[in-house]
C-alpha atoms as one frame of an Amber mdcrd trajectory, in Angstrom:
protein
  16.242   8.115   3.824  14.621   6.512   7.103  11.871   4.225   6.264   8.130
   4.129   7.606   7.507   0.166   7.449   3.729  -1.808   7.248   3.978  -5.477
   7.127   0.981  -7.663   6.715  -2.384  -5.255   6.047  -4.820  -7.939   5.283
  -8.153  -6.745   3.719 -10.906  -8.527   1.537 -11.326  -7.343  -1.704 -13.188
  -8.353  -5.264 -10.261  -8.782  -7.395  -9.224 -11.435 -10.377 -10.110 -11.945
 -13.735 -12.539 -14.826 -13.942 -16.353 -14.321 -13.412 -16.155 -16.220 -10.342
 -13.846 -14.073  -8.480 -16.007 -11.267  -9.784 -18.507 -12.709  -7.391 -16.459
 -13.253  -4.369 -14.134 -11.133  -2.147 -10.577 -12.675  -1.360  -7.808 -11.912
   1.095  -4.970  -9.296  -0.066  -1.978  -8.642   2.065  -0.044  -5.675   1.806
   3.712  -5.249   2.911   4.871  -1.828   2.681   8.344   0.450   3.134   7.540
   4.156   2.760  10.736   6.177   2.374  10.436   9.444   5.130  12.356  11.873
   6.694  11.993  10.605  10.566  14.141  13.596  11.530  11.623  16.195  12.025
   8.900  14.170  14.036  11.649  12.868  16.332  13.011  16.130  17.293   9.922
  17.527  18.257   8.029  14.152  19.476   4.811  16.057  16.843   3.136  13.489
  15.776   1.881  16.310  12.715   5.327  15.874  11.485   5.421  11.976  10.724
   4.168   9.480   8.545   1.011   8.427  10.447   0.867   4.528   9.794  -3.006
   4.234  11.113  -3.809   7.019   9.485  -2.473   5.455   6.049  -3.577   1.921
   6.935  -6.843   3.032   7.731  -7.012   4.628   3.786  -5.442   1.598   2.330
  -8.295  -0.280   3.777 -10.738   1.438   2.816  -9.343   1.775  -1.074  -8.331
  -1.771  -1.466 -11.691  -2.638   0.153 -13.493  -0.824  -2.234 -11.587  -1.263
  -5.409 -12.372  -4.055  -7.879  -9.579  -4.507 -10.412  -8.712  -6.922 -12.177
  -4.983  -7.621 -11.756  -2.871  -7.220  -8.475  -1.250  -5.598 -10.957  -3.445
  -2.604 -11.288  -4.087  -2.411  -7.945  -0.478  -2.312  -6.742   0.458   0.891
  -9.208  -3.327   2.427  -8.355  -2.197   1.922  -4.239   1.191   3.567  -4.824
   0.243   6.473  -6.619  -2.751   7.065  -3.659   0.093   6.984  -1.168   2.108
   9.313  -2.858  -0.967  11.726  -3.874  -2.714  11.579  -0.245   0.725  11.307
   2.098   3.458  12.857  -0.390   5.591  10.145   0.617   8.699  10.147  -2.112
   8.855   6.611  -2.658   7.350   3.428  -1.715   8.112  -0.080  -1.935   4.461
  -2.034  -2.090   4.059  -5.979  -2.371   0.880  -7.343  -2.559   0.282 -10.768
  -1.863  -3.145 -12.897  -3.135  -3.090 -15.920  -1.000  -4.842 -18.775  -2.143
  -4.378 -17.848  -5.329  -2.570 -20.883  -6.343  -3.321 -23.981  -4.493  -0.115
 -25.419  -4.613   1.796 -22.377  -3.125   1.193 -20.302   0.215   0.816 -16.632
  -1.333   1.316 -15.092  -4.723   2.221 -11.464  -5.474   3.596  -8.474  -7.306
   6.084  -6.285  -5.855   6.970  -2.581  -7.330   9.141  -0.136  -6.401   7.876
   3.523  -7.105   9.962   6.636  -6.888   8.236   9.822  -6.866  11.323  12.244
  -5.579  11.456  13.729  -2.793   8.203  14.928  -1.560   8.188  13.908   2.210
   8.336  16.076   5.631  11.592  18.360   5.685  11.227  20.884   8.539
């Protein structure tokens, strides 16, 4: 399976536990690998037949904006299953990264690995 890659979506969003993050927004950072079937788009250079990256970044943005979980936890499983609702893509490797979370290191995060079968483009 080809892969459909986004490394390094930053957005701000309200997200932690304690009352004073509840207050705040902080940086996320997303890293994602999007299993998809390249094949199609490639042989007929349609655009309508691949994964569109903006398109999805654009949505991630906008939902990770928006959302106010507590955990990275939540929100990692909540961001997978919205790719794979909205975009049908069959699986998805998501890490999401809290920097500044812990003073002492450069990033924090949660990785998952979600397989939804296959789904994707097949023409």
């Amino acid at each position: 399976m080809d892969k459909v890659l986004i490394k390094g979506l930053e957005v701000e969003a309200v997200i932690g536990v304690y009352e004073w993050e509840r207050n705040i927004t902080q940086k996320l950072v997303l890293d994602l690998e999007l299993d998809w079937d390249n094949c199609p788009a490639a042989r007929h250079d349609d655009l309508s037949l691949a994964l569109d990256y903006d398109r999805l970044s654009q949505r991630l943005l906008a939902f990770v904006g928006a959302s106010q979980y507590g955990l990275i936890e939540t929100l990692a499983e909540e961001t997978a299953r919205l790719i794979h609702e909205e975009f049908f893509v069959p699986a998805v490797l998501l890490t999401l990264y809290k920097p500044g979370a812990v003073k002492a290191a450069q990033t924090v995060g949660v990785q998952i690995y979600r397989n939804y079968g296959q789904v994707g483009a097949s023409q």
